[in-house]
Short mmCIF file of C-alpha atoms in Angstrom, two decimals:
data_model
loop_
_atom_site.label_atom_id
_atom_site.label_comp_id
_atom_site.label_asym_id
_atom_site.label_seq_id
_atom_site.Cartn_x
_atom_site.Cartn_y
_atom_site.Cartn_z
CA ASP A 4 73.54 116.46 93.28
CA ALA A 5 72.11 114.93 90.13
CA GLY A 6 68.41 114.26 90.56
CA ILE A 7 68.37 110.47 90.47
CA THR A 8 66.22 108.28 92.67
CA GLN A 9 65.85 104.53 92.79
CA SER A 10 63.02 102.49 94.19
CA PRO A 11 62.78 100.38 96.15
CA ARG A 12 66.01 100.92 98.09
CA HIS A 13 65.89 97.44 99.62
CA LYS A 14 64.01 94.35 98.55
CA VAL A 15 63.94 90.71 99.59
CA THR A 16 62.21 88.33 97.23
CA GLU A 17 61.95 84.61 96.60
CA THR A 18 63.47 82.63 93.77
CA GLY A 19 61.21 82.56 90.74
CA THR A 20 59.29 85.75 91.44
CA PRO A 21 59.33 88.75 89.06
CA VAL A 22 60.98 91.94 90.30
CA THR A 23 61.01 95.44 88.82
CA LEU A 24 63.40 98.15 89.89
CA ARG A 25 62.78 101.78 88.99
CA CYS A 26 65.18 104.58 88.22
CA HIS A 27 63.80 108.11 88.02
CA GLN A 28 65.73 111.21 86.91
CA THR A 29 64.78 114.87 86.92
CA GLU A 30 67.69 116.01 84.70
CA ASN A 31 66.06 115.25 81.32
CA HIS A 32 69.23 113.38 80.32
CA ARG A 33 69.19 111.16 77.26
CA TYR A 34 71.42 108.33 78.50
CA MET A 35 70.55 106.00 81.36
CA TYR A 36 72.30 102.87 82.59
CA TRP A 37 71.77 99.93 84.92
CA TYR A 38 74.78 98.36 86.68
CA ARG A 39 75.15 95.63 89.26
CA GLN A 40 77.85 95.60 91.91
CA ASP A 41 79.16 92.37 93.39
CA PRO A 42 82.15 91.69 95.64
CA GLY A 43 85.24 90.97 93.57
CA HIS A 44 83.67 92.19 90.32
CA GLY A 45 83.30 95.94 90.71
CA LEU A 46 80.43 97.38 88.68
CA ARG A 47 79.20 95.72 85.52
CA LEU A 48 76.81 97.15 82.95
CA ILE A 49 73.51 95.29 82.53
CA HIS A 50 71.55 97.40 80.03
CA TYR A 51 71.54 100.98 78.86
CA SER A 52 69.22 103.39 77.08
CA TYR A 53 70.04 106.15 74.63
CA GLY A 54 66.51 107.52 74.39
CA VAL A 55 62.85 106.71 74.85
CA LYS A 56 62.23 103.16 73.67
CA ASP A 57 65.92 102.86 72.64
CA THR A 58 67.77 100.31 74.72
CA ASP A 59 70.65 97.89 74.32
CA LYS A 60 72.46 95.14 76.18
CA GLY A 61 75.50 95.51 78.33
CA GLU A 62 78.07 93.05 79.60
CA VAL A 63 75.78 91.00 81.89
CA SER A 64 72.28 91.24 80.39
CA ASP A 65 71.15 87.59 80.65
CA GLY A 66 68.08 87.28 82.88
CA TYR A 67 67.25 90.99 82.74
CA SER A 68 65.03 93.17 80.59
CA VAL A 69 64.52 96.93 80.53
CA SER A 70 62.00 99.46 79.37
CA ARG A 71 61.99 103.20 78.90
CA SER A 72 58.65 104.70 77.97
CA LYS A 73 59.46 108.19 79.31
CA THR A 74 62.70 110.17 79.40
CA GLU A 75 62.68 110.27 83.17
CA ASP A 76 62.08 106.58 83.95
CA PHE A 77 64.20 103.50 83.24
CA LEU A 78 62.89 100.17 84.55
CA LEU A 79 64.90 97.01 85.15
CA THR A 80 62.95 93.74 85.32
CA LEU A 81 64.04 90.35 86.53
CA GLU A 82 61.42 88.08 84.98
CA SER A 83 62.16 85.18 87.32
CA ALA A 84 64.63 86.10 90.04
CA THR A 85 67.49 83.72 90.87
CA SER A 86 69.90 83.70 93.81
CA SER A 87 72.73 84.73 91.47
CA GLN A 88 70.89 88.03 90.96
CA THR A 89 71.35 88.96 94.60
CA SER A 90 73.32 92.18 94.26
CA VAL A 91 73.33 95.93 94.62
CA TYR A 92 71.86 97.62 91.56
CA PHE A 93 72.84 101.11 90.52
CA CYS A 94 71.26 103.39 87.98
CA ALA A 95 73.32 106.10 86.29
CA ILE A 96 72.76 108.96 83.86
CA ASN A 97 74.73 111.27 81.65
CA GLY A 98 73.77 113.99 79.24
CA GLU A 99 74.42 114.16 75.53
CA GLN A 100 76.99 116.94 75.86
CA SER A 101 78.49 115.72 79.10
CA TYR A 102 80.47 112.55 79.61
CA GLU A 103 80.41 112.59 83.40
CA GLN A 104 78.25 109.79 84.71
CA TYR A 105 76.20 110.26 87.86
CA PHE A 106 74.80 107.47 89.98
CA GLY A 107 71.67 106.91 91.98
CA PRO A 108 71.76 105.68 95.61
CA GLY A 109 71.43 102.00 94.69
CA THR A 110 68.95 99.19 95.41
CA ARG A 111 70.00 96.22 97.52
CA LEU A 112 68.20 93.12 96.22
CA THR A 113 68.28 89.80 98.01
CA VAL A 114 66.85 86.70 96.34
CA THR A 115 66.24 83.86 98.79
CA GLY B 17 87.57 93.21 75.75
CA ILE B 18 89.43 96.01 77.42
CA GLN B 19 91.04 95.27 80.78
CA VAL B 20 91.14 97.81 83.61
CA GLU B 21 93.51 97.14 86.48
CA GLN B 22 93.79 99.22 89.61
CA SER B 23 96.55 99.23 92.17
CA PRO B 24 97.00 98.84 95.00
CA PRO B 25 93.86 96.88 95.90
CA ASP B 26 94.04 98.05 99.50
CA LEU B 27 95.69 101.05 101.11
CA ILE B 28 95.84 102.13 104.74
CA LEU B 29 96.98 105.66 105.54
CA GLN B 30 97.41 107.83 108.55
CA GLU B 31 95.45 111.07 108.42
CA GLY B 32 97.51 113.76 106.71
CA ALA B 33 99.46 111.41 104.47
CA ASN B 34 99.53 111.60 100.67
CA SER B 35 98.73 108.74 98.29
CA THR B 36 98.75 107.80 94.62
CA LEU B 37 96.26 105.37 93.09
CA ARG B 38 96.93 103.89 89.68
CA CYS B 39 94.69 102.70 86.85
CA ASN B 40 96.10 100.80 83.87
CA PHE B 41 94.01 100.00 80.82
CA SER B 42 94.76 97.69 77.95
CA ASP B 43 93.39 99.59 74.94
CA SER B 44 92.73 103.10 73.66
CA VAL B 45 89.96 104.94 75.48
CA ASN B 46 87.91 108.04 74.78
CA ASN B 47 86.45 108.36 78.24
CA LEU B 48 88.02 107.81 81.65
CA GLN B 49 86.41 108.67 84.95
CA TRP B 50 87.33 108.33 88.61
CA PHE B 51 84.67 107.62 91.22
CA HIS B 52 84.64 107.45 95.00
CA GLN B 53 82.27 105.04 96.74
CA ASN B 54 81.85 106.17 100.33
CA PRO B 55 81.28 103.75 103.22
CA TRP B 56 77.51 104.23 102.83
CA GLY B 57 77.65 102.97 99.25
CA GLN B 58 77.11 106.23 97.36
CA LEU B 59 79.12 106.58 94.15
CA ILE B 60 80.46 110.07 93.51
CA ASN B 61 82.01 111.27 90.29
CA LEU B 62 85.44 112.78 90.98
CA PHE B 63 86.90 113.41 87.54
CA TYR B 64 86.21 112.99 83.87
CA ILE B 65 89.76 112.85 82.53
CA PRO B 66 90.42 111.04 79.22
CA SER B 67 93.77 112.88 78.99
CA GLY B 68 95.72 115.59 80.77
CA THR B 69 95.60 116.77 84.36
CA LYS B 70 92.81 118.13 86.55
CA GLN B 71 92.71 119.29 90.14
CA ASN B 72 89.87 119.66 92.58
CA GLY B 73 90.94 120.72 96.06
CA ARG B 74 93.13 118.03 97.62
CA LEU B 75 92.48 115.63 94.75
CA SER B 76 94.11 115.68 91.36
CA ALA B 77 94.24 113.25 88.45
CA THR B 78 96.49 112.71 85.48
CA THR B 79 95.84 110.51 82.46
CA VAL B 80 98.58 109.62 79.98
CA ALA B 81 96.47 108.13 77.22
CA THR B 82 99.41 107.19 75.00
CA GLU B 83 100.84 105.05 77.81
CA ARG B 84 97.42 103.77 78.92
CA TYR B 85 97.38 104.75 82.56
CA SER B 86 95.80 107.24 84.91
CA LEU B 87 96.80 108.36 88.40
CA LEU B 88 94.67 109.77 91.20
CA TYR B 89 96.52 111.80 93.84
CA ILE B 90 95.10 112.41 97.28
CA SER B 91 96.99 114.92 99.39
CA SER B 92 96.66 115.53 103.13
CA SER B 93 94.22 112.65 103.46
CA GLN B 94 91.25 112.89 105.83
CA THR B 95 89.11 110.17 107.38
CA THR B 96 86.30 111.23 105.05
CA ASP B 97 88.45 110.11 102.09
CA SER B 98 87.93 106.50 103.18
CA GLY B 99 86.05 104.25 100.80
CA VAL B 100 86.66 102.60 97.45
CA TYR B 101 88.05 104.46 94.45
CA PHE B 102 87.08 103.20 91.02
CA CYS B 103 88.53 103.94 87.64
CA ALA B 104 86.20 103.39 84.68
CA VAL B 105 86.87 103.62 80.96
CA GLU B 106 84.92 103.67 77.74
CA TYR B 107 87.02 102.05 75.08
CA TYR B 108 87.59 103.84 71.80
CA GLY B 109 84.74 102.95 69.48
CA GLY B 110 82.45 101.83 72.27
CA SER B 111 78.93 103.09 72.86
CA GLN B 112 78.73 106.37 74.73
CA GLY B 113 78.89 105.91 78.43
CA ASN B 114 79.37 102.15 78.42
CA LEU B 115 81.93 102.20 81.18
CA ILE B 116 84.16 99.28 82.10
CA PHE B 117 85.10 99.49 85.76
CA GLY B 118 88.22 98.35 87.51
CA LYS B 119 87.86 96.43 90.76
CA GLY B 120 88.78 99.45 92.83
CA THR B 121 91.26 100.53 95.48
CA LYS B 122 89.95 100.35 99.04
CA LEU B 123 91.35 103.25 101.07
CA SER B 124 91.21 103.43 104.84
CA VAL B 125 92.37 106.63 106.49
CA LYS B 126 93.08 106.29 110.22
CA PRO B 127 92.81 109.26 112.60
#
């Protein structure tokens, strides 16, 4: 199993509060990704990183920001959570020489 | 943008039966992967298969890139094969690893 952990695994928060989700990898892989999964939509890319301090937007980036200050950590921040951001969030990684993408266990976020 | 369509959306099988899942995509791709999401939500990479055929135990996959489709074969299905199968593609010229997912095929294998 690829060494990917996500924290927290479950979170309930109120509308308007900031939330940060963490993805941690032990594989020293260059590429890291954040997806959200919603019923009827499959998985959609939020942001991705191609190295320390190198990030870019994905398909559904509005309302989200990311940071990567170390190879092993990729943070996803909801500056002011909304109910539409209730979802399951997955982190994924792949190496520079390998195209297979491996996923973390997911974080279930509920915004009330 | 590129469209990824999977069929059928739902599939119910009796244990031991074989099945074929299909993924159609609307543009050239340089990366295609199949994933299985088990009933506990974990996503598992099954195949990286931008073209050609691969086999892994009871599962095999074929991608015909020129005709823009991929097939996932499951033989002698088991209850542990239940879950959702996703096809994901990276379109030609896209950023590495930026996968576009289909909506999945939900497979239920009955004992």
